[in-house]
mmCIF file of C-alpha atoms in Angstrom:
data_model
loop_
_atom_site.group_PDB
_atom_site.id
_atom_site.type_symbol
_atom_site.label_atom_id
_atom_site.label_comp_id
_atom_site.label_asym_id
_atom_site.label_seq_id
_atom_site.Cartn_x
_atom_site.Cartn_y
_atom_site.Cartn_z
ATOM 1 C CA MET A 1 0.000 0.000 0.000
ATOM 2 C CA GLN A 2 1.176 3.518 -0.782
ATOM 3 C CA TYR A 3 0.095 7.088 -0.183
ATOM 4 C CA ASN A 4 -2.207 8.152 -2.995
ATOM 5 C CA ALA A 5 -3.831 11.332 -1.664
ATOM 6 C CA ILE A 6 -3.116 14.675 -0.023
ATOM 7 C CA VAL A 7 -4.766 16.424 2.915
ATOM 8 C CA LYS A 8 -5.804 19.699 1.271
ATOM 9 C CA ASN A 9 -7.390 21.348 4.308
ATOM 10 C CA ILE A 10 -8.306 20.729 7.953
ATOM 11 C CA LYS A 11 -10.957 22.583 9.954
ATOM 12 C CA GLU A 12 -11.304 22.172 13.704
ATOM 13 C CA ILE A 13 -14.857 21.984 15.058
ATOM 14 C CA THR A 14 -13.641 21.178 18.573
ATOM 15 C CA PRO A 15 -10.294 19.751 19.745
ATOM 16 C CA GLU A 16 -11.905 16.303 19.397
ATOM 17 C CA ILE A 17 -13.774 16.861 16.093
ATOM 18 C CA LYS A 18 -12.220 17.887 12.787
ATOM 19 C CA LEU A 19 -13.109 18.148 9.117
ATOM 20 C CA PHE A 20 -10.527 16.681 6.744
ATOM 21 C CA PHE A 21 -10.518 17.602 3.041
ATOM 22 C CA VAL A 22 -8.711 15.001 0.930
ATOM 23 C CA LYS A 23 -7.864 14.773 -2.760
ATOM 24 C CA PHE A 24 -6.095 12.147 -4.857
ATOM 25 C CA LYS A 25 -2.540 13.022 -5.926
ATOM 26 C CA ASP A 26 -3.275 12.428 -9.599
ATOM 27 C CA GLU A 27 -6.247 14.837 -9.407
ATOM 28 C CA HIS A 28 -8.904 12.270 -10.386
ATOM 29 C CA LYS A 29 -12.097 12.427 -8.342
ATOM 30 C CA LEU A 30 -13.526 9.765 -6.067
ATOM 31 C CA ASP A 31 -16.652 8.277 -7.639
ATOM 32 C CA PHE A 32 -19.279 8.025 -4.903
ATOM 33 C CA LYS A 33 -22.953 8.568 -4.147
ATOM 34 C CA ALA A 34 -24.003 11.065 -1.515
ATOM 35 C CA GLY A 35 -24.361 9.200 1.776
ATOM 36 C CA GLN A 36 -21.599 6.660 1.171
ATOM 37 C CA PHE A 37 -18.301 6.169 3.002
ATOM 38 C CA ALA A 38 -14.661 5.746 1.970
ATOM 39 C CA VAL A 39 -11.534 4.348 3.594
ATOM 40 C CA LEU A 40 -8.652 6.440 4.946
ATOM 41 C CA GLY A 41 -5.370 4.927 6.025
ATOM 42 C CA LEU A 42 -1.903 5.633 7.408
ATOM 43 C CA PRO A 43 1.135 3.378 7.895
ATOM 44 C CA ASP A 44 2.043 2.183 11.377
ATOM 45 C CA ASP A 45 5.527 3.580 10.743
ATOM 46 C CA LYS A 46 5.677 6.484 8.300
ATOM 47 C CA ASN A 47 9.271 5.537 7.499
ATOM 48 C CA ASN A 48 8.292 1.975 6.536
ATOM 49 C CA LEU A 49 5.552 1.984 3.918
ATOM 50 C CA ASP A 50 5.943 -1.758 3.452
ATOM 51 C CA GLY A 51 4.864 -2.420 7.027
ATOM 52 C CA GLU A 52 1.391 -2.504 8.591
ATOM 53 C CA TRP A 53 -1.190 0.108 7.605
ATOM 54 C CA HIS A 54 -4.172 1.150 9.692
ATOM 55 C CA ARG A 55 -7.365 1.757 7.697
ATOM 56 C CA ARG A 56 -10.898 2.726 8.623
ATOM 57 C CA ALA A 57 -14.079 3.681 6.791
ATOM 58 C CA TYR A 58 -15.444 7.185 7.352
ATOM 59 C CA SER A 59 -18.687 8.689 6.064
ATOM 60 C CA ILE A 60 -18.309 11.455 3.502
ATOM 61 C CA THR A 61 -19.951 14.848 4.119
ATOM 62 C CA SER A 62 -19.187 16.486 0.783
ATOM 63 C CA SER A 63 -21.269 16.291 -2.361
ATOM 64 C CA PRO A 64 -19.917 14.176 -5.257
ATOM 65 C CA LYS A 65 -19.884 17.416 -7.249
ATOM 66 C CA GLU A 66 -17.076 18.845 -5.105
ATOM 67 C CA ASP A 67 -13.395 18.457 -6.001
ATOM 68 C CA GLU A 68 -12.240 17.488 -2.506
ATOM 69 C CA VAL A 69 -13.669 14.712 -0.343
ATOM 70 C CA GLU A 70 -14.717 15.969 3.081
ATOM 71 C CA PHE A 71 -14.718 13.732 6.173
ATOM 72 C CA TYR A 72 -16.186 14.568 9.599
ATOM 73 C CA ILE A 73 -14.082 12.682 12.162
ATOM 74 C CA VAL A 74 -14.128 12.437 15.943
ATOM 75 C CA LEU A 75 -10.990 11.642 17.900
ATOM 76 C CA VAL A 76 -10.825 8.223 19.562
ATOM 77 C CA PRO A 77 -7.969 8.785 22.069
ATOM 78 C CA ASP A 78 -6.991 5.118 22.327
ATOM 79 C CA GLY A 79 -7.712 4.340 18.665
ATOM 80 C CA ARG A 80 -5.085 3.092 16.243
ATOM 81 C CA LEU A 81 -5.852 5.617 13.512
ATOM 82 C CA THR A 82 -7.689 8.777 14.620
ATOM 83 C CA PRO A 83 -4.916 10.069 16.965
ATOM 84 C CA ARG A 84 -2.575 9.928 13.981
ATOM 85 C CA LEU A 85 -5.117 11.571 11.691
ATOM 86 C CA PHE A 86 -5.413 14.413 14.205
ATOM 87 C CA ASP A 87 -1.630 14.912 14.051
ATOM 88 C CA LEU A 88 -1.731 15.480 10.286
ATOM 89 C CA LYS A 89 -1.071 18.881 8.779
ATOM 90 C CA ILE A 90 -2.276 20.444 5.530
ATOM 91 C CA GLY A 91 -0.197 19.027 2.688
ATOM 92 C CA ASP A 92 0.526 15.686 4.395
ATOM 93 C CA GLU A 93 0.092 12.465 2.453
ATOM 94 C CA ILE A 94 -2.594 9.889 3.231
ATOM 95 C CA PHE A 95 -4.209 6.811 1.702
ATOM 96 C CA MET A 96 -7.791 7.088 0.445
ATOM 97 C CA GLY A 97 -9.641 4.067 -0.951
ATOM 98 C CA GLU A 98 -10.412 4.186 -4.660
ATOM 99 C CA ARG A 99 -13.991 2.994 -4.143
ATOM 100 C CA ALA A 100 -16.814 4.193 -1.908
ATOM 101 C CA SER A 101 -19.405 1.891 -0.334
ATOM 102 C CA GLY A 102 -22.667 1.912 1.581
ATOM 103 C CA VAL A 103 -26.420 1.795 0.951
ATOM 104 C CA MET A 104 -27.145 5.004 2.874
ATOM 105 C CA ASN A 105 -27.952 6.972 -0.268
ATOM 106 C CA PHE A 106 -30.825 8.489 -2.237
ATOM 107 C CA ASP A 107 -31.281 5.634 -4.710
ATOM 108 C CA GLY A 108 -34.845 4.361 -4.820
ATOM 109 C CA VAL A 109 -36.382 7.239 -2.874
ATOM 110 C CA GLU A 110 -39.616 8.323 -4.530
ATOM 111 C CA ASP A 111 -39.946 11.946 -5.655
ATOM 112 C CA THR A 112 -42.725 12.707 -3.184
ATOM 113 C CA ALA A 113 -41.668 10.565 -0.203
ATOM 114 C CA ASP A 114 -41.134 12.473 3.033
ATOM 115 C CA LEU A 115 -37.730 11.980 4.643
ATOM 116 C CA LEU A 116 -36.642 11.620 8.266
ATOM 117 C CA PHE A 117 -32.916 11.614 9.044
ATOM 118 C CA ILE A 118 -31.951 10.717 12.630
ATOM 119 C CA SER A 119 -28.315 10.956 13.706
ATOM 120 C CA THR A 120 -25.985 11.236 16.664
ATOM 121 C CA GLY A 121 -22.422 12.516 16.699
ATOM 122 C CA THR A 122 -20.549 12.041 13.437
ATOM 123 C CA GLY A 123 -23.503 9.970 12.209
ATOM 124 C CA ILE A 124 -24.802 13.203 10.710
ATOM 125 C CA ALA A 125 -22.120 12.998 7.993
ATOM 126 C CA PRO A 126 -23.998 10.987 5.320
ATOM 127 C CA PHE A 127 -27.086 13.157 5.727
ATOM 128 C CA VAL A 128 -25.114 16.362 5.207
ATOM 129 C CA SER A 129 -23.770 14.837 1.990
ATOM 130 C CA ILE A 130 -27.278 13.905 0.826
ATOM 131 C CA LEU A 131 -28.697 17.330 1.664
ATOM 132 C CA ARG A 132 -25.889 19.076 -0.182
ATOM 133 C CA ASP A 133 -26.121 16.890 -3.275
ATOM 134 C CA HIS A 134 -29.920 16.730 -3.513
ATOM 135 C CA LYS A 135 -30.718 20.181 -2.148
ATOM 136 C CA ASP A 136 -32.920 21.275 -5.070
ATOM 137 C CA GLU A 137 -35.033 18.132 -5.226
ATOM 138 C CA ILE A 138 -35.316 17.931 -1.444
ATOM 139 C CA LEU A 139 -36.487 21.532 -1.173
ATOM 140 C CA ASN A 140 -38.759 21.594 -4.227
ATOM 141 C CA GLY A 141 -41.927 21.468 -2.132
ATOM 142 C CA LYS A 142 -42.954 17.940 -3.121
ATOM 143 C CA ARG A 143 -41.873 16.500 0.229
ATOM 144 C CA GLN A 144 -41.082 17.382 3.822
ATOM 145 C CA VAL A 145 -37.652 16.632 5.273
ATOM 146 C CA ALA A 146 -36.583 16.492 8.917
ATOM 147 C CA LEU A 147 -33.092 16.029 10.312
ATOM 148 C CA ILE A 148 -32.525 15.217 13.983
ATOM 149 C CA HIS A 149 -28.963 15.538 15.285
ATOM 150 C CA GLY A 150 -28.246 14.375 18.809
ATOM 151 C CA ALA A 151 -25.067 15.326 20.662
ATOM 152 C CA ARG A 152 -23.877 15.359 24.238
ATOM 153 C CA HIS A 153 -22.961 19.049 24.177
ATOM 154 C CA THR A 154 -23.951 22.041 22.064
ATOM 155 C CA TYR A 155 -20.405 22.512 20.763
ATOM 156 C CA GLU A 156 -20.600 19.048 19.195
ATOM 157 C CA LEU A 157 -23.476 20.059 16.906
ATOM 158 C CA GLY A 158 -21.428 20.104 13.722
ATOM 159 C CA PHE A 159 -22.973 21.823 10.659
ATOM 160 C CA LYS A 160 -25.508 23.604 12.903
ATOM 161 C CA GLY A 161 -25.077 26.925 11.123
ATOM 162 C CA GLU A 162 -25.381 25.400 7.668
ATOM 163 C CA LEU A 163 -28.509 23.469 8.609
ATOM 164 C CA GLU A 164 -30.144 26.467 10.260
ATOM 165 C CA GLU A 165 -29.599 28.442 7.058
ATOM 166 C CA LEU A 166 -31.139 25.618 5.055
ATOM 167 C CA GLU A 167 -34.156 25.668 7.356
ATOM 168 C CA LYS A 168 -34.567 29.410 6.734
ATOM 169 C CA LEU A 169 -34.541 28.810 2.976
ATOM 170 C CA SER A 170 -37.415 26.368 2.937
ATOM 171 C CA PRO A 171 -40.549 25.685 5.003
ATOM 172 C CA TYR A 172 -40.217 22.048 3.915
ATOM 173 C CA PHE A 173 -36.983 21.403 5.835
ATOM 174 C CA HIS A 174 -36.990 20.969 9.631
ATOM 175 C CA TYR A 175 -33.790 20.831 11.706
ATOM 176 C CA TYR A 176 -33.818 19.445 15.268
ATOM 177 C CA PRO A 177 -30.553 19.789 17.229
ATOM 178 C CA ILE A 178 -30.892 18.034 20.588
ATOM 179 C CA VAL A 179 -28.345 17.694 23.390
ATOM 180 C CA SER A 180 -28.219 15.332 26.350
ATOM 181 C CA ARG A 181 -25.693 17.010 28.681
ATOM 182 C CA SER A 182 -26.316 20.730 28.323
ATOM 183 C CA GLU A 183 -26.354 21.164 32.107
ATOM 184 C CA GLN A 184 -22.620 20.391 32.182
ATOM 185 C CA GLU A 185 -21.753 23.379 30.011
ATOM 186 C CA GLN A 186 -20.709 26.824 31.126
ATOM 187 C CA GLY A 187 -22.049 30.031 29.647
ATOM 188 C CA GLU A 188 -25.458 30.712 28.160
ATOM 189 C CA GLN A 189 -28.016 28.010 28.915
ATOM 190 C CA TRP A 190 -29.185 25.864 25.994
ATOM 191 C CA LYS A 191 -32.813 26.628 25.207
ATOM 192 C CA GLY A 192 -33.301 24.018 22.505
ATOM 193 C CA TYR A 193 -34.329 20.360 22.633
ATOM 194 C CA LYS A 194 -32.871 18.264 25.465
ATOM 195 C CA GLY A 195 -32.520 14.502 25.645
ATOM 196 C CA HIS A 196 -31.718 11.842 23.086
ATOM 197 C CA ALA A 197 -32.369 11.912 19.351
ATOM 198 C CA GLN A 198 -34.996 9.162 19.403
ATOM 199 C CA SER A 199 -37.039 10.994 22.055
ATOM 200 C CA LEU A 200 -38.327 13.405 19.391
ATOM 201 C CA VAL A 201 -39.858 10.427 17.604
ATOM 202 C CA LYS A 202 -41.263 8.889 20.761
ATOM 203 C CA ASP A 203 -42.941 12.056 22.047
ATOM 204 C CA GLY A 204 -44.638 12.841 18.738
ATOM 205 C CA THR A 205 -42.717 16.057 18.018
ATOM 206 C CA ILE A 206 -41.914 15.089 14.422
ATOM 207 C CA GLU A 207 -45.426 13.926 13.596
ATOM 208 C CA LYS A 208 -46.873 17.117 15.068
ATOM 209 C CA ASP A 209 -44.612 19.304 12.939
ATOM 210 C CA PHE A 210 -45.224 17.214 9.811
ATOM 211 C CA GLY A 211 -48.943 17.322 10.462
ATOM 212 C CA LYS A 212 -49.348 13.598 9.822
ATOM 213 C CA LYS A 213 -48.360 10.148 11.030
ATOM 214 C CA ILE A 214 -45.009 8.655 10.070
ATOM 215 C CA THR A 215 -46.035 5.621 8.028
ATOM 216 C CA PRO A 216 -44.197 3.306 5.611
ATOM 217 C CA GLU A 217 -46.549 4.377 2.824
ATOM 218 C CA GLY A 218 -45.197 7.916 2.651
ATOM 219 C CA PHE A 219 -41.806 8.020 4.395
ATOM 220 C CA HIS A 220 -38.199 6.915 4.104
ATOM 221 C CA VAL A 221 -36.308 6.889 7.425
ATOM 222 C CA PHE A 222 -32.504 7.059 7.690
ATOM 223 C CA LEU A 223 -30.607 6.343 10.939
ATOM 224 C CA CYS A 224 -26.894 6.745 11.614
ATOM 225 C CA GLY A 225 -24.876 7.029 14.797
ATOM 226 C CA ASN A 226 -24.698 5.504 18.253
ATOM 227 C CA PRO A 227 -25.546 1.755 18.159
ATOM 228 C CA ARG A 228 -27.971 2.060 21.080
ATOM 229 C CA MET A 229 -29.887 4.856 19.344
ATOM 230 C CA VAL A 230 -29.953 2.959 16.060
ATOM 231 C CA ASP A 231 -31.095 -0.334 17.604
ATOM 232 C CA GLU A 232 -33.818 1.318 19.680
ATOM 233 C CA THR A 233 -35.109 3.440 16.802
ATOM 234 C CA VAL A 234 -35.028 0.590 14.289
ATOM 235 C CA GLU A 235 -37.389 -1.326 16.560
ATOM 236 C CA ILE A 236 -39.753 1.659 16.735
ATOM 237 C CA PHE A 237 -40.040 1.822 12.966
ATOM 238 C CA LEU A 238 -40.186 -1.924 12.405
ATOM 239 C CA GLN A 239 -43.219 -1.933 14.697
ATOM 240 C CA LYS A 240 -44.719 0.783 12.491
ATOM 241 C CA GLY A 241 -44.378 -1.526 9.484
ATOM 242 C CA PHE A 242 -41.196 -0.164 7.909
ATOM 243 C CA THR A 243 -38.849 -2.594 6.128
ATOM 244 C CA ARG A 244 -35.060 -2.698 6.281
ATOM 245 C CA HIS A 245 -33.223 -1.477 3.184
ATOM 246 C CA THR A 246 -30.310 -3.731 2.167
ATOM 247 C CA LEU A 247 -28.143 -4.368 -0.874
ATOM 248 C CA LYS A 248 -30.384 -7.281 -1.797
ATOM 249 C CA GLU A 249 -33.795 -5.898 -0.892
ATOM 250 C CA LYS A 250 -35.237 -2.415 -1.250
ATOM 251 C CA GLY A 251 -36.874 -0.982 1.852
ATOM 252 C CA ASN A 252 -37.756 2.320 3.483
ATOM 253 C CA LEU A 253 -35.646 2.038 6.656
ATOM 254 C CA TYR A 254 -31.903 2.684 6.209
ATOM 255 C CA PHE A 255 -29.407 2.488 9.061
ATOM 256 C CA ASP A 256 -25.717 2.411 9.924
ATOM 257 C CA LYS A 257 -23.966 2.334 13.299
ATOM 258 C CA HIS A 258 -20.968 4.528 14.224
#
């Protein structure tokens, strides 16, 4: 394995969350669908490229139309790869897989189907990619779209500004940032939603704002993030009659665990 890409830019969200912008050395673009993920990798010893490499798949936040591939990554202090990613500087070399994967994309979604995206932490990444790439068709008035993003603290609500602006642009897009540990923060008190992402489904908030029941006949539901949230919410929607979407079988319930 060899380096085949360059880190073109890095933006710090918090000391533990960063955006990495990566591009292949030979300038060709990664072929992917919005919502998919790609592999990043670094050698165990940067002076021995023939030794062991550490690789991991990360969801892409950029649109396929963009020149650079954007990744939203949280630091895992005892991880084998993310501490080394967080030591990278702009211009450093990196490995990026030539192929993207994942079924968390817009294929098979009907033109008028309402959409519910539920995420925690960096699980928001594929939904940001989808919203960026399909902005016009999502906001054309034929459907309603809601995105729930759960985080422990307000400063972990990545893309909050971008999503709030999107909400201002269209009455058909609803953004729900929700935090579970706001009481631990200093400064101005959080006045938004408190609790866990799935609580906004359980308490009927989404259905009230949509003005109708969430049913498999008119909705596609996407889940990505904490395994506990995903497992619990999958069960809620399976009981409502939704079907799992897989590579082999089309459904209306998509999910991935981070």
